[in-house]
Coordinates of C-alpha atoms and ligand atoms in Angstrom, one line a residue:
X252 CA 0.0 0.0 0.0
X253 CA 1.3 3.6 -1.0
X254 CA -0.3 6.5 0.4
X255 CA -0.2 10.2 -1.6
X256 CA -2.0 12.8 1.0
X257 CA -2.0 16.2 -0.1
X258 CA -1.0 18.9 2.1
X259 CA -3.8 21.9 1.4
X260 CA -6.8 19.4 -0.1
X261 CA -9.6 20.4 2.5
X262 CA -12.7 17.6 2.7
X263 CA -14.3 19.6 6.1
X264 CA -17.5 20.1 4.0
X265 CA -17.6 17.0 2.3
X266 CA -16.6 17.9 -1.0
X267 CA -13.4 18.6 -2.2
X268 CA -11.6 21.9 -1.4
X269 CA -8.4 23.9 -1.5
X270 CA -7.0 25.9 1.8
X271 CA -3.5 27.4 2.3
X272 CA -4.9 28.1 6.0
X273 CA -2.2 26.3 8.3
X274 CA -4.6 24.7 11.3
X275 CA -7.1 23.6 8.7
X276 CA -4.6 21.7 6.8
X277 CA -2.8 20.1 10.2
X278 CA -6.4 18.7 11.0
X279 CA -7.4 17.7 7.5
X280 CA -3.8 15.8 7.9
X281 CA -4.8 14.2 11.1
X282 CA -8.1 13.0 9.7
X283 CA -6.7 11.9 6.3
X284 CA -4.0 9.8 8.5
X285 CA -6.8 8.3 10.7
X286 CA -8.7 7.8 8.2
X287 CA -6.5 5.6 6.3
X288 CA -5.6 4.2 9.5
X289 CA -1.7 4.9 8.7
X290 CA 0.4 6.7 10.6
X291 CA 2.9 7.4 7.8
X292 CA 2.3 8.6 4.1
X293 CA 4.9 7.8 1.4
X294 CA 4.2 10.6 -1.0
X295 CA 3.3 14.1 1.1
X296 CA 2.2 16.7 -1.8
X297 CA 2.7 20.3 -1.7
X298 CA -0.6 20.4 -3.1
X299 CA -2.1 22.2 -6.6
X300 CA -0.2 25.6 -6.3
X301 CA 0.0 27.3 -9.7
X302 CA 0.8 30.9 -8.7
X303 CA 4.3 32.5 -7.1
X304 CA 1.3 33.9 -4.4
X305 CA 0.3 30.3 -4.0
X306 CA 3.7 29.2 -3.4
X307 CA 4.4 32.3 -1.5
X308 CA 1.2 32.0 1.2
X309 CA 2.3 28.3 1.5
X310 CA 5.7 29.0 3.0
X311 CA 4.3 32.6 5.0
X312 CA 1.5 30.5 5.9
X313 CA 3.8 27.9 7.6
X314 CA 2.4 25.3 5.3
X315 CA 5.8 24.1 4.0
X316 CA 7.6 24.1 7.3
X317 CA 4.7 21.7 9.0
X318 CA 5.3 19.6 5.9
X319 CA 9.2 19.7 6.3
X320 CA 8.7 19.0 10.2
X321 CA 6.1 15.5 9.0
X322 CA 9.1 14.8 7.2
X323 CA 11.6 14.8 9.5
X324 CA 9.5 12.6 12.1
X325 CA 9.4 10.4 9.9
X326 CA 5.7 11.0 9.0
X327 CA 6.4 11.8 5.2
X328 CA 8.7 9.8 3.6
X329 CA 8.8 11.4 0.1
X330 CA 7.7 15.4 -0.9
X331 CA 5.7 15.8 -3.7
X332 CA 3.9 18.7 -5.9
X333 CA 0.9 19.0 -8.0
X334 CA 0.7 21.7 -10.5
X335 CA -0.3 22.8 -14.0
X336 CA 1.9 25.6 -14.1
X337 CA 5.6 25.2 -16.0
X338 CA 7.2 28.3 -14.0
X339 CA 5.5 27.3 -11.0
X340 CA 6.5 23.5 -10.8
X341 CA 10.7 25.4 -11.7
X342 CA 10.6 27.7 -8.8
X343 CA 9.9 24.5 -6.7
X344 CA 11.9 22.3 -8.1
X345 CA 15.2 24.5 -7.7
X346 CA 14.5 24.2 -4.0
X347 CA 15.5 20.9 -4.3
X348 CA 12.8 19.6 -1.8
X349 CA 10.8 17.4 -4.4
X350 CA 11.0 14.0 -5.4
X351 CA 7.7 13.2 -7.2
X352 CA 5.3 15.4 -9.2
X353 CA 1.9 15.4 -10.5
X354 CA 1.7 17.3 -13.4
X355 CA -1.3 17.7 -16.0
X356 CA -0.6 16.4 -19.5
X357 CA -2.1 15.5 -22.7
X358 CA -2.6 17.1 -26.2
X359 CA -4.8 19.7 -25.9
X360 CA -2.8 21.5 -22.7
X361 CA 0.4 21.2 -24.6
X362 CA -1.8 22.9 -27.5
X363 CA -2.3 26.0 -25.6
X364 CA -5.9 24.6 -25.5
X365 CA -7.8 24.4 -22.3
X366 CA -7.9 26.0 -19.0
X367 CA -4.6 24.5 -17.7
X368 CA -2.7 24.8 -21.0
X369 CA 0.2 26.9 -19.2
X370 CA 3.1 27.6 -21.0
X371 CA 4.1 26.9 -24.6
X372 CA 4.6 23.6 -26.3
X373 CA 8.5 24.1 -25.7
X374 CA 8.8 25.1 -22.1
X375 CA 6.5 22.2 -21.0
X376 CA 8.9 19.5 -23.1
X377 CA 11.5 21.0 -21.6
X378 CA 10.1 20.7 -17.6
X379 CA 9.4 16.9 -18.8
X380 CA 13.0 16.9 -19.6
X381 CA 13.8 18.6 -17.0
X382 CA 12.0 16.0 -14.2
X383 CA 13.6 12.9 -15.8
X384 CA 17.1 14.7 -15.8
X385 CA 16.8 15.1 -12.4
X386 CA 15.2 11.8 -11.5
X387 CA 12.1 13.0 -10.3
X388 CA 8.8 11.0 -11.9
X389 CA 5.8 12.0 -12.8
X390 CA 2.4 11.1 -12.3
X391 CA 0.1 12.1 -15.1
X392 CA -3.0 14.0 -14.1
X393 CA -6.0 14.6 -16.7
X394 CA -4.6 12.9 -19.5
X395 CA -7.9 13.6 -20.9
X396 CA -8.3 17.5 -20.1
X397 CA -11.6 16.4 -18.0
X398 CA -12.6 14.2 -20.7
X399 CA -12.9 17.0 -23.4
X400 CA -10.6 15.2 -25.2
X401 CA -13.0 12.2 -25.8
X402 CA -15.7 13.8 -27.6
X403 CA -15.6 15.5 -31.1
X404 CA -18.5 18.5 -29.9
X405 CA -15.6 19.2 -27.0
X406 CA -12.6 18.6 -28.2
X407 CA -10.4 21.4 -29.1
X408 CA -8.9 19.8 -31.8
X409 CA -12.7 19.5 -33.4
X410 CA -11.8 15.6 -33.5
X411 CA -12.4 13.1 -30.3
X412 CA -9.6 11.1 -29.7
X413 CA -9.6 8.1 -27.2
X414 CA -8.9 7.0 -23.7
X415 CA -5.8 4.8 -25.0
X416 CA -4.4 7.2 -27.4
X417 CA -4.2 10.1 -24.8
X418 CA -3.0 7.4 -22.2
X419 CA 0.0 6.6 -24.9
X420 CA 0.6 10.1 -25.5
X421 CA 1.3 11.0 -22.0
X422 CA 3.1 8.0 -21.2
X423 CA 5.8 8.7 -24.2
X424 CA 6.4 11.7 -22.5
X425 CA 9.9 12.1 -21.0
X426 CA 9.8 11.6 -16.7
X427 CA 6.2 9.9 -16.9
X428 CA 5.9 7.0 -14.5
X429 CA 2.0 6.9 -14.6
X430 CA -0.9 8.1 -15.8
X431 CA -3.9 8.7 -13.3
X432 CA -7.3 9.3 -15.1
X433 CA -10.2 10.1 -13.3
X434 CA -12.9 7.2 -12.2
X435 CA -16.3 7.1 -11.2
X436 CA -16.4 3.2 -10.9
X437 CA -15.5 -0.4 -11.7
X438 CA -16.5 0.1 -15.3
X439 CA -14.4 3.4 -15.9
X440 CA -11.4 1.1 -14.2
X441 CA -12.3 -1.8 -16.8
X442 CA -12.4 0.3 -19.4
X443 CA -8.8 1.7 -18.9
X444 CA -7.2 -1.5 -18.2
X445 CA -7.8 -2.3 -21.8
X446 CA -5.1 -0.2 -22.7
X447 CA -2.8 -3.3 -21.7
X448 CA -4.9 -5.1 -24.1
X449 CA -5.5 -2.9 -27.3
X450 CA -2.9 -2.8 -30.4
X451 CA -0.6 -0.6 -30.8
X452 CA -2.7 1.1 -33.9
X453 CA -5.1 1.4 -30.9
X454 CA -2.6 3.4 -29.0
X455 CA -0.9 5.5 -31.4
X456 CA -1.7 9.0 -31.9
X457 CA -0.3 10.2 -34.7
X458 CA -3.6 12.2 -36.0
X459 CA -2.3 14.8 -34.0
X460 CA -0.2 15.8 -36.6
X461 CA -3.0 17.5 -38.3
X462 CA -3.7 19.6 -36.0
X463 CA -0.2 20.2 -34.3
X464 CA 0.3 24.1 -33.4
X465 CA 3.4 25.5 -35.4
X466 CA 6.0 25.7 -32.2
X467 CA 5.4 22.4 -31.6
X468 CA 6.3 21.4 -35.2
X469 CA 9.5 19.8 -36.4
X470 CA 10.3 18.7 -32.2
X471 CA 10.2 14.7 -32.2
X472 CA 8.0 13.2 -29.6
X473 CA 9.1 10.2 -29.6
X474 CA 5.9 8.4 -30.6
X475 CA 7.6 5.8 -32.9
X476 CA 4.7 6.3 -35.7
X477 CA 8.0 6.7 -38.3
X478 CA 8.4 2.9 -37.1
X479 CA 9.8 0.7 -38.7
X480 CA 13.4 1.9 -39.8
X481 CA 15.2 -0.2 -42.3
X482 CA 18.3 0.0 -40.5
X483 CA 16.4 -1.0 -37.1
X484 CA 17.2 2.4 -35.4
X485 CA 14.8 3.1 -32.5
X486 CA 14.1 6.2 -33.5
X487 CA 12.0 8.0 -30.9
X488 CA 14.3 6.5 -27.9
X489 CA 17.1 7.8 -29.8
X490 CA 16.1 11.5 -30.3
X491 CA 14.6 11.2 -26.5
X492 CA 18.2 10.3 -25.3
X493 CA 19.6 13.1 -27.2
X494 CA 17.6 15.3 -26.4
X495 CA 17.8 14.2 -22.2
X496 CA 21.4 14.6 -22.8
X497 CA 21.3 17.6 -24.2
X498 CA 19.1 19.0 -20.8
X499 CA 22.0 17.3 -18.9
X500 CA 20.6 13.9 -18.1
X501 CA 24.0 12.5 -17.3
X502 CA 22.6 8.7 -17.8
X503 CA 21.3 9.4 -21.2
X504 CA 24.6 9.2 -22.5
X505 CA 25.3 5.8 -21.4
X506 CA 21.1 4.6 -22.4
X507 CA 22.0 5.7 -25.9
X508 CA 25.5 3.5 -26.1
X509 CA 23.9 0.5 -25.1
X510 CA 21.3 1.0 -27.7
X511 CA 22.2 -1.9 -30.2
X512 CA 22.0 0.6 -33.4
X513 CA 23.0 4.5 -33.4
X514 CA 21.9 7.1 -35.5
X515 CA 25.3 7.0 -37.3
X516 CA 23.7 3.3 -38.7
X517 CA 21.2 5.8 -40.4
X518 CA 21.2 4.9 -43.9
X519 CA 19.7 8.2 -44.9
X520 CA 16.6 6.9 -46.7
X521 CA 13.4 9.1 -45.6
X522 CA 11.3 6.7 -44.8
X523 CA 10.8 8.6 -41.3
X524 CA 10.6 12.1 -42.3
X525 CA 7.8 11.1 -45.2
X526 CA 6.0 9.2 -42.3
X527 CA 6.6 12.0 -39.5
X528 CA 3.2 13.6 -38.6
X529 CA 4.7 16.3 -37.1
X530 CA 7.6 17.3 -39.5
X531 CA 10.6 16.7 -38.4
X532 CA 13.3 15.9 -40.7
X533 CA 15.1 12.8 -38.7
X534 CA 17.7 12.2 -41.5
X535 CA 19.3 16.0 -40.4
X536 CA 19.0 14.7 -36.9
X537 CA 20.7 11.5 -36.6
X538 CA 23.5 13.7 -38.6
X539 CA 22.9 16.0 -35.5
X540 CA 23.0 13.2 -33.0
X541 CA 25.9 11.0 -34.4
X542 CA 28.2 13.9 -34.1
X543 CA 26.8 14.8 -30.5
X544 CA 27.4 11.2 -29.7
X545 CA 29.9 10.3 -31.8
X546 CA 28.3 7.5 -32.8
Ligands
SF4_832 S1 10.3 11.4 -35.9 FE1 8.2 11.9 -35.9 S2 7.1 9.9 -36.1 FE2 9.2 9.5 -35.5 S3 9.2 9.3 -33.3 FE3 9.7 11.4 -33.8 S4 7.8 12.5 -33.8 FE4 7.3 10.3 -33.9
SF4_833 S1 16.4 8.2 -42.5 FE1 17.7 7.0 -41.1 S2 16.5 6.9 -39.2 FE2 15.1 7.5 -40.8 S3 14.2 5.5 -41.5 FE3 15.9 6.0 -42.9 S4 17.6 4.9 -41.9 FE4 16.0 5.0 -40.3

């Protein structure tokens, strides 16, 4: 068993609430711990701040120092965050205090579509880079933008894409562990596990490349759909491991020599580029990674 307990969620009425208030988050702790009939919790969250104010009331508050203070009882074991703001979730992390994060992702966020869609298609890669570079996982959080995603009348993209596809999407995402979608009951559960179960046609999202905004063109995401590669490069693990490299993953270096071909096996044929949905021209970039790599 693995408990996550936020540290500002506020149940007093019931229903789910928010509170930066210091002796209403102390006893929403003691409940949540007596509750669950633990008296320790693996993953303690600095929870949903997406403002500097938010982070700044949760340290004036004293918010931050009660969570330090569980931690060093031996209460917490690991410090968390939830966000949906890039900036936000860097100022935290260069505290160095974190270890796990929940972050929201999935198409239409990293779109700049929907109310969380903070930060341009860019700066979020770059914080998913950023979290595997530094070890720190991530645990997806509406993967399916509150479910607009899943129907044409509110999707964004004016096209409904599914439960597996979105699940895929996030999980190819540098730094994601898991992806935790929203359930209202044994049949939503059922439903999901089929994405052990479904092809990977069923999974892959490459329709997206239709309706990909214009920064996010050209940047691989590692989704593979250029698969296969006549010279049997892995061509989305190897752009992800140049690209964690490049961020200063220091193990990236060494995932990408034990990879059994390298981008300078690239034969230089096209196939990937002419079956890239989102335009980027792989041929130039196993140039660009064989001479990073030097091999
Ligand atoms: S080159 Fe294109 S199709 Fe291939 S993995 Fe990258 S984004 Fe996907
Ligand atoms: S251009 Fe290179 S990486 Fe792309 S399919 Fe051909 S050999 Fe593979």
């Amino acid at each position: 068993m693995r408990y996550q307990v936020h540290f500002s969620a506020n149940y007093e009425t019931g229903q789910y609430g928010w509170t930066t208030e210091l002796e209403t988050v102390k006893k929403q702790i003691d409940w949540m711990l007596r509750s669950l009939q633990t008296d320790y919790i693996d993953y303690g969250f600095i929870h949903c701040l997406d403002t500097q104010s938010d982070w700044e009331d949760y340290q004036k508050n004293g918010i931050l120092e009660f969570l330090l203070e569980q931690k060093k009882q031996g209460v917490v074991r690991h410090i968390g965050l939830s966000t949906h703001t890039p900036a936000l979730a860097n100022m935290v992390l260069d505290t160095g205090l974190v270890d796990q994060m929940m972050f929201s992702i999935n198409p239409g966020y990293d779109y700049h579509h929907g109310d969380y869609a903070k930060g341009s298609a860019d700066e979020r890669m770059a914080l998913y880079r950023r979290y595997e570079t530094e070890g720190i996982g991530i645990s997806v959080m509406k993967p399916f933008s509150g479910g607009q995603l899943l129907d044409e009348k509110t999707s964004p993209f004016g096209k409904a894409l599914t439960m597996y596809q979105c699940i895929q999407y996030a999980l190819d995402k540098p730094g994601v562990l898991t992806v935790l979608p929203g359930i209202r009951n044994v049949e939503d559960v059922r439903q999901l596990l089929g994405f052990l179960e479904v092809s990977p046609e069923e999974r892959d999202y490459s329709v997206l490349g239709t309706f990909t905004p214009q920064d996010a063109l050209g940047s691989c995401v590692y989704c593979n759909h250029c698969q296969p590669c006549p010279a049997g490069l892995n061509i989305g693990l190897i752009n992800k491991y140049y690209d964690l490299s490049t961020a200063g993953d220091t193990m990236a270096a060494d995932h990408y020599a034990k990879l059994e071909k390298h981008a300078s096996d690239c034969v230089n044929c096209g196939h990937c580029s002419d079956r890239c949905p989102f335009q980027v021209n792989q041929p130039e970039k196993m140039k660009q990674v064989a001479s990073y790599f030097q091999k």
